[in-house]
Amino acid sequence: MDAPLVLTTHIDPNEIDKEAHNIDVTAQYPLEFYNATLTYTNPKEIIPHIDSVHNRLGTPQQYEETMFTHHTDNIAAGPKNSAYKTLESMVDKMNAQLLLATKIRAVDDWDVAERVINSHFLPDLIGNLHAFTKQRVRCVKCGAKYRRPPLQNSCPRCGGRIVLTVHEGSVKKYLDVSLRVAEQYNIEPYTKQRIELLKKEIKSLFENDKSKQKGLADFM
Ligand SMILES: [Zn+2]
């Protein structure tokens, strides 16, 4: 549910989000439903047994006699502030989600970890790595932006210092946490390898192979 793009004064249930058509509007579930749960039946197969908004589209019942299975004292009860807002950083949110996944028996925690990495962390790492190498530079003094770093190494307009607009930190932001989660939840080797490859790419971008600072201990 995002910001509205279109406002309408007349709501036709046929035109609303299809997801909402799946709401069941029955006062109780039939025995067929409970029997079907025992055989892991595809939910689509028991649709005919359960009355939903979908069945009522275009009839007067689309607006009335909407029933429910459990009573409540307050239809607006529930969290006033979602955990998505109370947990601040992305890592906090993910840790909370994974902790929950480990507690729920019906959920495979490694699968949750895998999905978070594949749908959030990997695209973020890849996207920022790409952005870093294609970034523009900026003058700290006058704020002028340049598509490429000026050869004179200072702002051609005012002589000010030139800095990057995408920083190393934002590229590496989710690397450590991805590696930790991948190890902790033992996700698919393929995904692990994708993270390892990204780690190598990031390392080769930020570390100079020729002049590496060494300590005395390195030679002993
Ligand atoms: Zn400047």
PDB file of N, CA, C and O in Angstrom, residues 41-69:
ATOM      1  N   THR A  41      -3.624 -29.355   0.953  1.00  0.00           N
ATOM      2  CA  THR A  41      -4.287 -29.018  -0.303  1.00  0.00           C
ATOM      3  C   THR A  41      -3.930 -27.597  -0.727  1.00  0.00           C
ATOM      4  O   THR A  41      -3.773 -26.716   0.117  1.00  0.00           O
ATOM      5  N   ASN A  42      -3.808 -27.419  -2.031  1.00  0.00           N
ATOM      6  CA  ASN A  42      -3.553 -26.072  -2.555  1.00  0.00           C
ATOM      7  C   ASN A  42      -4.756 -25.179  -2.188  1.00  0.00           C
ATOM      8  O   ASN A  42      -5.893 -25.549  -2.458  1.00  0.00           O
ATOM      9  N   PRO A  43      -4.502 -24.023  -1.573  1.00  0.00           N
ATOM     10  CA  PRO A  43      -5.605 -23.149  -1.159  1.00  0.00           C
ATOM     11  C   PRO A  43      -6.605 -22.872  -2.281  1.00  0.00           C
ATOM     12  O   PRO A  43      -7.809 -22.730  -2.036  1.00  0.00           O
ATOM     13  N   LYS A  44      -6.110 -22.829  -3.512  1.00  0.00           N
ATOM     14  CA  LYS A  44      -7.001 -22.525  -4.646  1.00  0.00           C
ATOM     15  C   LYS A  44      -8.122 -23.554  -4.774  1.00  0.00           C
ATOM     16  O   LYS A  44      -9.218 -23.235  -5.228  1.00  0.00           O
ATOM     17  N   GLU A  45      -7.826 -24.800  -4.368  1.00  0.00           N
ATOM     18  CA  GLU A  45      -8.820 -25.865  -4.535  1.00  0.00           C
ATOM     19  C   GLU A  45      -9.989 -25.781  -3.573  1.00  0.00           C
ATOM     20  O   GLU A  45     -11.037 -26.383  -3.807  1.00  0.00           O
ATOM     21  N   ILE A  46      -9.816 -25.058  -2.469  1.00  0.00           N
ATOM     22  CA  ILE A  46     -10.949 -24.990  -1.535  1.00  0.00           C
ATOM     23  C   ILE A  46     -11.688 -23.650  -1.609  1.00  0.00           C
ATOM     24  O   ILE A  46     -12.624 -23.407  -0.853  1.00  0.00           O
ATOM     25  N   ILE A  47     -11.274 -22.831  -2.577  1.00  0.00           N
ATOM     26  CA  ILE A  47     -11.970 -21.546  -2.751  1.00  0.00           C
ATOM     27  C   ILE A  47     -13.490 -21.730  -2.884  1.00  0.00           C
ATOM     28  O   ILE A  47     -14.251 -20.991  -2.267  1.00  0.00           O
ATOM     29  N   PRO A  48     -13.944 -22.736  -3.659  1.00  0.00           N
ATOM     30  CA  PRO A  48     -15.403 -22.889  -3.808  1.00  0.00           C
ATOM     31  C   PRO A  48     -16.134 -23.125  -2.479  1.00  0.00           C
ATOM     32  O   PRO A  48     -17.325 -22.848  -2.378  1.00  0.00           O
ATOM     33  N   HIS A  49     -15.425 -23.621  -1.476  1.00  0.00           N
ATOM     34  CA  HIS A  49     -16.075 -23.920  -0.199  1.00  0.00           C
ATOM     35  C   HIS A  49     -16.131 -22.733   0.749  1.00  0.00           C
ATOM     36  O   HIS A  49     -16.799 -22.782   1.773  1.00  0.00           O
ATOM     37  N   ILE A  50     -15.385 -21.686   0.438  1.00  0.00           N
ATOM     38  CA  ILE A  50     -15.342 -20.536   1.351  1.00  0.00           C
ATOM     39  C   ILE A  50     -15.772 -19.262   0.629  1.00  0.00           C
ATOM     40  O   ILE A  50     -15.200 -18.900  -0.398  1.00  0.00           O
ATOM     41  N   ASP A  51     -16.761 -18.611   1.179  1.00  0.00           N
ATOM     42  CA  ASP A  51     -17.288 -17.394   0.563  1.00  0.00           C
ATOM     43  C   ASP A  51     -16.269 -16.261   0.712  1.00  0.00           C
ATOM     44  O   ASP A  51     -15.778 -15.996   1.804  1.00  0.00           O
ATOM     45  N   SER A  52     -15.940 -15.610  -0.403  1.00  0.00           N
ATOM     46  CA  SER A  52     -14.995 -14.493  -0.326  1.00  0.00           C
ATOM     47  C   SER A  52     -15.540 -13.308  -1.105  1.00  0.00           C
ATOM     48  O   SER A  52     -16.552 -13.430  -1.809  1.00  0.00           O
ATOM     49  N   VAL A  53     -14.901 -12.173  -0.967  1.00  0.00           N
ATOM     50  CA  VAL A  53     -15.335 -10.965  -1.669  1.00  0.00           C
ATOM     51  C   VAL A  53     -15.447 -11.252  -3.170  1.00  0.00           C
ATOM     52  O   VAL A  53     -16.388 -10.812  -3.839  1.00  0.00           O
ATOM     53  N   HIS A  54     -14.513 -12.044  -3.660  1.00  0.00           N
ATOM     54  CA  HIS A  54     -14.484 -12.380  -5.087  1.00  0.00           C
ATOM     55  C   HIS A  54     -15.825 -12.927  -5.590  1.00  0.00           C
ATOM     56  O   HIS A  54     -16.297 -12.555  -6.666  1.00  0.00           O
ATOM     57  N   ASN A  55     -16.432 -13.813  -4.773  1.00  0.00           N
ATOM     58  CA  ASN A  55     -17.715 -14.425  -5.176  1.00  0.00           C
ATOM     59  C   ASN A  55     -18.862 -13.422  -5.224  1.00  0.00           C
ATOM     60  O   ASN A  55     -19.890 -13.685  -5.825  1.00  0.00           O
ATOM     61  N   ARG A  56     -18.696 -12.308  -4.525  1.00  0.00           N
ATOM     62  CA  ARG A  56     -19.817 -11.381  -4.362  1.00  0.00           C
ATOM     63  C   ARG A  56     -19.741 -10.162  -5.289  1.00  0.00           C
ATOM     64  O   ARG A  56     -20.627  -9.319  -5.267  1.00  0.00           O
ATOM     65  N   LEU A  57     -18.688 -10.069  -6.064  1.00  0.00           N
ATOM     66  CA  LEU A  57     -18.521  -8.898  -6.930  1.00  0.00           C
ATOM     67  C   LEU A  57     -19.720  -8.736  -7.859  1.00  0.00           C
ATOM     68  O   LEU A  57     -20.196  -9.711  -8.439  1.00  0.00           O
ATOM     69  N   GLY A  58     -20.206  -7.521  -7.958  1.00  0.00           N
ATOM     70  CA  GLY A  58     -21.308  -7.237  -8.875  1.00  0.00           C
ATOM     71  C   GLY A  58     -22.681  -7.514  -8.281  1.00  0.00           C
ATOM     72  O   GLY A  58     -23.692  -7.259  -8.933  1.00  0.00           O
ATOM     73  N   THR A  59     -22.738  -8.052  -7.060  1.00  0.00           N
ATOM     74  CA  THR A  59     -24.035  -8.300  -6.419  1.00  0.00           C
ATOM     75  C   THR A  59     -24.189  -7.333  -5.239  1.00  0.00           C
ATOM     76  O   THR A  59     -23.190  -6.761  -4.788  1.00  0.00           O
ATOM     77  N   PRO A  60     -25.403  -7.170  -4.720  1.00  0.00           N
ATOM     78  CA  PRO A  60     -25.568  -6.276  -3.563  1.00  0.00           C
ATOM     79  C   PRO A  60     -24.723  -6.735  -2.369  1.00  0.00           C
ATOM     80  O   PRO A  60     -24.304  -5.921  -1.551  1.00  0.00           O
ATOM     81  N   GLN A  61     -24.442  -8.042  -2.290  1.00  0.00           N
ATOM     82  CA  GLN A  61     -23.673  -8.569  -1.153  1.00  0.00           C
ATOM     83  C   GLN A  61     -22.220  -8.088  -1.129  1.00  0.00           C
ATOM     84  O   GLN A  61     -21.514  -8.305  -0.161  1.00  0.00           O
ATOM     85  N   GLN A  62     -21.782  -7.450  -2.221  1.00  0.00           N
ATOM     86  CA  GLN A  62     -20.406  -6.956  -2.194  1.00  0.00           C
ATOM     87  C   GLN A  62     -20.246  -5.835  -1.158  1.00  0.00           C
ATOM     88  O   GLN A  62     -19.141  -5.537  -0.735  1.00  0.00           O
ATOM     89  N   TYR A  63     -21.397  -5.230  -0.786  1.00  0.00           N
ATOM     90  CA  TYR A  63     -21.341  -4.158   0.208  1.00  0.00           C
ATOM     91  C   TYR A  63     -21.907  -4.557   1.573  1.00  0.00           C
ATOM     92  O   TYR A  63     -21.742  -3.838   2.532  1.00  0.00           O
ATOM     93  N   GLU A  64     -22.632  -5.661   1.664  1.00  0.00           N
ATOM     94  CA  GLU A  64     -23.282  -5.989   2.939  1.00  0.00           C
ATOM     95  C   GLU A  64     -23.097  -7.441   3.364  1.00  0.00           C
ATOM     96  O   GLU A  64     -22.589  -8.244   2.595  1.00  0.00           O
ATOM     97  N   GLU A  65     -23.520  -7.686   4.602  1.00  0.00           N
ATOM     98  CA  GLU A  65     -23.426  -9.035   5.192  1.00  0.00           C
ATOM     99  C   GLU A  65     -22.012  -9.595   5.152  1.00  0.00           C
ATOM    100  O   GLU A  65     -21.807 -10.784   4.931  1.00  0.00           O
ATOM    101  N   THR A  66     -21.052  -8.733   5.344  1.00  0.00           N
ATOM    102  CA  THR A  66     -19.668  -9.198   5.434  1.00  0.00           C
ATOM    103  C   THR A  66     -19.453  -9.772   6.833  1.00  0.00           C
ATOM    104  O   THR A  66     -19.548  -9.051   7.822  1.00  0.00           O
ATOM    105  N   MET A  67     -19.202 -11.074   6.906  1.00  0.00           N
ATOM    106  CA  MET A  67     -19.089 -11.719   8.212  1.00  0.00           C
ATOM    107  C   MET A  67     -17.626 -11.943   8.588  1.00  0.00           C
ATOM    108  O   MET A  67     -16.718 -11.694   7.805  1.00  0.00           O
ATOM    109  N   PHE A  68     -17.459 -12.411   9.824  1.00  0.00           N
ATOM    110  CA  PHE A  68     -16.103 -12.658  10.338  1.00  0.00           C
ATOM    111  C   PHE A  68     -16.157 -13.846  11.288  1.00  0.00           C
ATOM    112  O   PHE A  68     -17.226 -14.211  11.769  1.00  0.00           O
ATOM    113  N   THR A  69     -15.019 -14.464  11.522  1.00  0.00           N
ATOM    114  CA  THR A  69     -15.006 -15.691  12.333  1.00  0.00           C
ATOM    115  C   THR A  69     -14.752 -15.448  13.814  1.00  0.00           C
ATOM    116  O   THR A  69     -15.115 -16.259  14.642  1.00  0.00           O
TER     117      THR A  69
END
